[in-house]
Backbone as a chain_set.jsonl record, in Angstrom:
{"seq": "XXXXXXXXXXXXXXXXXXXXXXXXXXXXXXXXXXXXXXXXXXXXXXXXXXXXXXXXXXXXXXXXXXXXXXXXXXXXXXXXXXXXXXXXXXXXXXXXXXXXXXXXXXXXX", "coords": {"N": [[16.323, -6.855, -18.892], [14.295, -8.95, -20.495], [10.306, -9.543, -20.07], [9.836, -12.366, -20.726], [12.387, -13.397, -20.626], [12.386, -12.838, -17.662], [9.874, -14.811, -16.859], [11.061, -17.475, -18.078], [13.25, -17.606, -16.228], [11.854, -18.213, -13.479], [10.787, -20.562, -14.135], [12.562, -22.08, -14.655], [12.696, -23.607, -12.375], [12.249, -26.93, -11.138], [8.982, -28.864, -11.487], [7.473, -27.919, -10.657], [4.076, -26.321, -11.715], [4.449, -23.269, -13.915], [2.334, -19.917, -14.017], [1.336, -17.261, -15.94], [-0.559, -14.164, -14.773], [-2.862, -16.026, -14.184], [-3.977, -18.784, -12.693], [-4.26, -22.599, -13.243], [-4.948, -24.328, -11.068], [-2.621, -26.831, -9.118], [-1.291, -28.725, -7.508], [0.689, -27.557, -6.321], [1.793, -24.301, -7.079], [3.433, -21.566, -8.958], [2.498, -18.181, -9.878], [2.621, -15.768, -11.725], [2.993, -11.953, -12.466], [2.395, -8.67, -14.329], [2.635, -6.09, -12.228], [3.079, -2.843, -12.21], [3.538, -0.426, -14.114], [6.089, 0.938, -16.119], [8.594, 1.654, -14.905], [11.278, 3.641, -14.071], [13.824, 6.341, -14.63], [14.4, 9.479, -16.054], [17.246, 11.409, -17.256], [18.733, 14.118, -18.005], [17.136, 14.583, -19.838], [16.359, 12.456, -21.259], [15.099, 9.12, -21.405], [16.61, 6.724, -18.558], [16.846, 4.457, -17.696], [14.434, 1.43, -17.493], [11.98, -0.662, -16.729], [9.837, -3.21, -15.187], [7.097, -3.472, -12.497], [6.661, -6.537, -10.728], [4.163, -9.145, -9.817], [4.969, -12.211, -8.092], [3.534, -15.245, -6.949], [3.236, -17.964, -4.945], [1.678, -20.786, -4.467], [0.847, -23.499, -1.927], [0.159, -26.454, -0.792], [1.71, -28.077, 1.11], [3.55, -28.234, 3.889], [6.076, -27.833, 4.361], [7.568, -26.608, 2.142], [9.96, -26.332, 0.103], [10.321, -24.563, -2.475], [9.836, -21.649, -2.053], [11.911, -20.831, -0.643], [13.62, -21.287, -3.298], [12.436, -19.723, -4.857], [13.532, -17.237, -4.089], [16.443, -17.706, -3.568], [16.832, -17.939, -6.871], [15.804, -15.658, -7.427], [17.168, -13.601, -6.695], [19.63, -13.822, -7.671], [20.285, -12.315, -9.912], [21.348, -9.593, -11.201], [19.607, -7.729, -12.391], [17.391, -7.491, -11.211], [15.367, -6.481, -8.271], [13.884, -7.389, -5.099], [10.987, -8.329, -2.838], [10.489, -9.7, 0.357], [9.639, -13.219, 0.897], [6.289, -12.764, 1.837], [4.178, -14.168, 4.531], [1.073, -16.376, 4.146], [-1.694, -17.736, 5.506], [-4.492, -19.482, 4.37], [-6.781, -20.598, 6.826], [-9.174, -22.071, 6.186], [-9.37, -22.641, 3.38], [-6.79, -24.073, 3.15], [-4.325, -23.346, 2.06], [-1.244, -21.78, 1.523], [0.143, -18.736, 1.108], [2.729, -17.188, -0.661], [4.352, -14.773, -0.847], [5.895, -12.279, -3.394], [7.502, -9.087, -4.278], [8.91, -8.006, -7.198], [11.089, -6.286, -9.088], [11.942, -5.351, -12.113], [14.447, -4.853, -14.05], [15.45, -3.282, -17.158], [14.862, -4.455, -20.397], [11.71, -4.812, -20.331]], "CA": [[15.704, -8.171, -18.867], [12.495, -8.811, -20.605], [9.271, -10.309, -19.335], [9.598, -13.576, -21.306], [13.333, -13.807, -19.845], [11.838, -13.781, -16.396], [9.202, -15.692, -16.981], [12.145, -18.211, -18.231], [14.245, -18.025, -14.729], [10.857, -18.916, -13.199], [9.989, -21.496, -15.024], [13.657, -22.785, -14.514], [12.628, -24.511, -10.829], [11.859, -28.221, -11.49], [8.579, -29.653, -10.835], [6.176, -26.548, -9.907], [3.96, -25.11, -12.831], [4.128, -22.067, -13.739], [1.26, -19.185, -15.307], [1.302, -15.996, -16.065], [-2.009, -13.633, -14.707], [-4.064, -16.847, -13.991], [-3.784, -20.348, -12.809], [-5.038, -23.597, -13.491], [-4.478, -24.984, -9.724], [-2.357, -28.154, -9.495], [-1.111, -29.245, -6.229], [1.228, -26.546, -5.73], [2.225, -23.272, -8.373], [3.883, -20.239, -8.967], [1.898, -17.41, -10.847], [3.493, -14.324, -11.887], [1.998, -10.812, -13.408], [2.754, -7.831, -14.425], [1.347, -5.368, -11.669], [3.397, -1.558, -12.674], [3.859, 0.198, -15.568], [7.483, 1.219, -16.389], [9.902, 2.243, -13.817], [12.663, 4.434, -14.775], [13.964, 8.022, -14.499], [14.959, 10.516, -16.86], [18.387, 12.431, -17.259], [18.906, 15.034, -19.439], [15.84, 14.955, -20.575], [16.108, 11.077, -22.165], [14.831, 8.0, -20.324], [17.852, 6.295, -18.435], [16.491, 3.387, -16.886], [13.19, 1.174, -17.382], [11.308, -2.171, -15.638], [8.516, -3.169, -14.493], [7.231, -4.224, -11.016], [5.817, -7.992, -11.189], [4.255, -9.79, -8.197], [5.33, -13.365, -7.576], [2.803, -15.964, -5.747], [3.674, -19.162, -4.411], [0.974, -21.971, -3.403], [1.118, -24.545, -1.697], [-0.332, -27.406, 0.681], [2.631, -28.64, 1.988], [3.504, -27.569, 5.208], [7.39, -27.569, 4.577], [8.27, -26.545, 1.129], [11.528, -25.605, -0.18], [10.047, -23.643, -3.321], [9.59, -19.874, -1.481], [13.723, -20.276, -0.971], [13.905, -21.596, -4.499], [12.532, -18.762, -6.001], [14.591, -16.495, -3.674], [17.785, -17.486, -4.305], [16.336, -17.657, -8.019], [16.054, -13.672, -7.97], [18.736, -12.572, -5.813], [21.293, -14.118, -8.876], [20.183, -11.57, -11.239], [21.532, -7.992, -11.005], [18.328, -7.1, -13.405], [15.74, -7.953, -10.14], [15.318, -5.951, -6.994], [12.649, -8.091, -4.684], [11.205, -7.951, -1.372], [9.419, -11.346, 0.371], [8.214, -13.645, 0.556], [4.901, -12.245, 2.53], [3.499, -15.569, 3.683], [-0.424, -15.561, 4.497], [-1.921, -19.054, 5.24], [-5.624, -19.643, 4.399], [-7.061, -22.171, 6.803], [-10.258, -22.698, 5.206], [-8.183, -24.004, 2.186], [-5.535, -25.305, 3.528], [-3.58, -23.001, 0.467], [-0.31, -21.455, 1.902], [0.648, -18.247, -0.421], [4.293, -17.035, -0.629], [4.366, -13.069, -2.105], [7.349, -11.684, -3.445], [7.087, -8.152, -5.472], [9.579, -7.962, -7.754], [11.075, -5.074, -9.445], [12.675, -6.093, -13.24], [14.771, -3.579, -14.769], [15.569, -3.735, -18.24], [13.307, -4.946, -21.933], [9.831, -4.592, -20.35]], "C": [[14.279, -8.03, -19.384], [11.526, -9.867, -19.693], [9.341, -11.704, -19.494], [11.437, -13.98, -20.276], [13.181, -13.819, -18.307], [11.264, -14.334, -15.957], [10.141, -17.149, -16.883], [12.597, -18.501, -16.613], [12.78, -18.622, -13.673], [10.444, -20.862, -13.736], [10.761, -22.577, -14.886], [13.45, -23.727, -12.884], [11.425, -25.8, -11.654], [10.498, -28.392, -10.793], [7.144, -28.856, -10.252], [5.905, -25.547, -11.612], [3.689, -23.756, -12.772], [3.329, -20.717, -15.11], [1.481, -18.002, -14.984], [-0.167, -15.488, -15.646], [-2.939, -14.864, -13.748], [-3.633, -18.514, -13.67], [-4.691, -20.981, -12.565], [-4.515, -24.248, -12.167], [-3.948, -26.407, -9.939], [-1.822, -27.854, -7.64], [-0.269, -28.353, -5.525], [1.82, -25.737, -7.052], [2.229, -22.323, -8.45], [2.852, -19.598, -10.409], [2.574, -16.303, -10.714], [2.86, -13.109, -12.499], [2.506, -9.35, -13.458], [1.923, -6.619, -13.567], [1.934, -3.528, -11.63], [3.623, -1.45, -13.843], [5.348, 0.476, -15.481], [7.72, 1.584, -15.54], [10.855, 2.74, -14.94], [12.551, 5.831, -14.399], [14.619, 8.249, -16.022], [16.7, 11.401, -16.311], [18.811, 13.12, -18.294], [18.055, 15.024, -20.674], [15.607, 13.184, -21.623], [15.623, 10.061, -21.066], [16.296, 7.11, -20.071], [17.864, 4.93, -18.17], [14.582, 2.847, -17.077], [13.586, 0.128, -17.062], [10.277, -1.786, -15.706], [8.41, -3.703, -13.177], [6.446, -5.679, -11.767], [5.381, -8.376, -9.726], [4.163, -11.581, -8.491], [4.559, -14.221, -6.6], [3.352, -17.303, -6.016], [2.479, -19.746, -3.568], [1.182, -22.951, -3.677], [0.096, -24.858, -0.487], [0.154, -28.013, 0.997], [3.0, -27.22, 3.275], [4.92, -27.133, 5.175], [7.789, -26.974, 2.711], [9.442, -25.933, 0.993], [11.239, -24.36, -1.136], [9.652, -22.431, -3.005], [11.733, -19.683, -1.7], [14.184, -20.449, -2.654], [13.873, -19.998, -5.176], [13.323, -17.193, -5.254], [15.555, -16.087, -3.932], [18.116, -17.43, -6.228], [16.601, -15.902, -8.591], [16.51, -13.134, -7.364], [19.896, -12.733, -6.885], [20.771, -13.265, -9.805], [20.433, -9.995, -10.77], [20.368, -7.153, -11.331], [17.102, -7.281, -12.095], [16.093, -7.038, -8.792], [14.152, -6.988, -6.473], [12.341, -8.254, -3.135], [10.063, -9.216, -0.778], [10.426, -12.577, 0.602], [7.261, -12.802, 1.814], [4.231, -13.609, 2.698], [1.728, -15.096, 4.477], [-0.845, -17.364, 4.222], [-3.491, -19.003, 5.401], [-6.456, -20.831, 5.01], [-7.98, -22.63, 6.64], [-10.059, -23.533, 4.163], [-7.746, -24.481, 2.422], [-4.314, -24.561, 2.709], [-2.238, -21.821, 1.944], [0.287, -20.59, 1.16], [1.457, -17.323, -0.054], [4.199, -15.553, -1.5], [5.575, -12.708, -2.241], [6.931, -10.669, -4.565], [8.494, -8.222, -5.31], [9.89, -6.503, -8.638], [11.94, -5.292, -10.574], [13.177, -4.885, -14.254], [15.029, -3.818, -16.25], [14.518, -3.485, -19.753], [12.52, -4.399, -21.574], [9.501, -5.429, -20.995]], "O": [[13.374, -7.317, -18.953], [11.895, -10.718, -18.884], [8.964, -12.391, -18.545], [11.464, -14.797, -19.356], [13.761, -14.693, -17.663], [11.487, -14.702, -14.804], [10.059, -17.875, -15.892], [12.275, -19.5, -15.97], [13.006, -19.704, -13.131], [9.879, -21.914, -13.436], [10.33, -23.73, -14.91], [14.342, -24.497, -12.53], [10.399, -25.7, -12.327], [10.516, -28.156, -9.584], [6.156, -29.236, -9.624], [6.59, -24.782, -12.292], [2.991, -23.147, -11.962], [3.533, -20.571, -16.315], [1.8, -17.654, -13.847], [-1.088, -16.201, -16.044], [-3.585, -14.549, -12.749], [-3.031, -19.241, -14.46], [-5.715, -20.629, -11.978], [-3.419, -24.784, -12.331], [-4.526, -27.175, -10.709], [-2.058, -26.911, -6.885], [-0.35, -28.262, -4.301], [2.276, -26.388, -7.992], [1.21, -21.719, -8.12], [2.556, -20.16, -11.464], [3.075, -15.916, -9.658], [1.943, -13.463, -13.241], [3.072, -8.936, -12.446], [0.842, -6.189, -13.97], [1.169, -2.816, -10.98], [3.904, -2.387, -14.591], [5.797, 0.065, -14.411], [6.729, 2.125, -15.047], [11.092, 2.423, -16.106], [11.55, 6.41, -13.976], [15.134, 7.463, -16.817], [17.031, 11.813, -15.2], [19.211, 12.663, -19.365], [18.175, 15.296, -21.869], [14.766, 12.995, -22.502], [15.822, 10.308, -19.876], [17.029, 6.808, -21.013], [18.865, 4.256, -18.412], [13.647, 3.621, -16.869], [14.74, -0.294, -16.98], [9.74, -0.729, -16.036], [9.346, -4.309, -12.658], [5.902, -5.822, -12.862], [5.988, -8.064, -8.702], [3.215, -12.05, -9.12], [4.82, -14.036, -5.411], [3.828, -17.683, -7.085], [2.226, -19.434, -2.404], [1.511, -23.501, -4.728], [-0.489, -24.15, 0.333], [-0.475, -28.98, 1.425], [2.808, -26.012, 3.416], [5.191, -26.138, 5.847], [8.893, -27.462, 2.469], [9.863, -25.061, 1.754], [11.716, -23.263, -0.845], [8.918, -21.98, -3.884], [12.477, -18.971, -2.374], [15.057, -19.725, -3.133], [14.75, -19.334, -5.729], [13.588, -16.217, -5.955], [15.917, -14.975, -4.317], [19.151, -17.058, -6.781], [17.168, -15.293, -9.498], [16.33, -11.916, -7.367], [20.87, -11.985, -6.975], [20.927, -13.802, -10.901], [19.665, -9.382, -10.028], [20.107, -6.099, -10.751], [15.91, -7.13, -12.365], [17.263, -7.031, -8.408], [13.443, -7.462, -7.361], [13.239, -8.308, -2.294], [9.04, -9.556, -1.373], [11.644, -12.702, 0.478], [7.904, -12.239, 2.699], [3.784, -14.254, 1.75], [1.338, -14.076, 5.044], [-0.528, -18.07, 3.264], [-3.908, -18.531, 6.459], [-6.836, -21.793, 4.343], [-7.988, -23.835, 6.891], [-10.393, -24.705, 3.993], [-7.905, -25.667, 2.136], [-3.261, -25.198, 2.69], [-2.614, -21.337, 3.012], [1.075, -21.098, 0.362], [1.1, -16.556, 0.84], [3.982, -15.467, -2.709], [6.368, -12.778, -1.301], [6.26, -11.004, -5.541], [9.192, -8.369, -4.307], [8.973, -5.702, -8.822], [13.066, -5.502, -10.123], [12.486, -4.199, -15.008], [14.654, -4.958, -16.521], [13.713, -2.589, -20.007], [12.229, -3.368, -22.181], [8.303, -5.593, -21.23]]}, "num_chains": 1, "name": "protein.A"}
């Protein structure tokens, strides 16, 4: 799987924008980023297996959202994703509510 194809399955939940690295805050929005270098092993001396890790945030200022399960059951349907989360962590100075999920994307790079 490449980066741009999981960017894509992201991107695929209605209604919540979504940025790569950096966001432009809107009322609630997933950001995504590339935070390892390749994964993979070697066998027989060739590379057998590559990915990358990614980490997955989720804010919000709703108190109930559905979009943490969204992007759940989102990356549990892909054989290409290992993922562990959400991590939630609520800021109440903000009010901002943020949903972690590291991801682990085997595949492209």
């Amino acid at each position: 799987m490449t980066l741009l194809e999981f960017r894509d399955i992201l991107c695929s939940i209605k209604d919540v924008p979504v940025f790569h690295g950096k966001a432009h805050k809107a009322a609630e929005y997933i950001i995504w980023q590339e935070v390892g270098g390749g994964l993979g092993f070697e066998a027989d001396g060739a590379s057998a297996e590559g990915g990358m890790r990614i980490a997955v945030d989720f804010y919000t200022k709703a108190e109930y959202s559905d979009i943490p399960e969204k992007i759940a059951a989102l990356l549990s349907g892909y054989d290409e994703i290992c993922f562990d989360g959400p991590v939630i962590d609520y800021d109440e100075e903000s009010g901002w509510t943020h949903y972690s999920f590291d991801a682990e994307v085997c595949g492209g790079g």
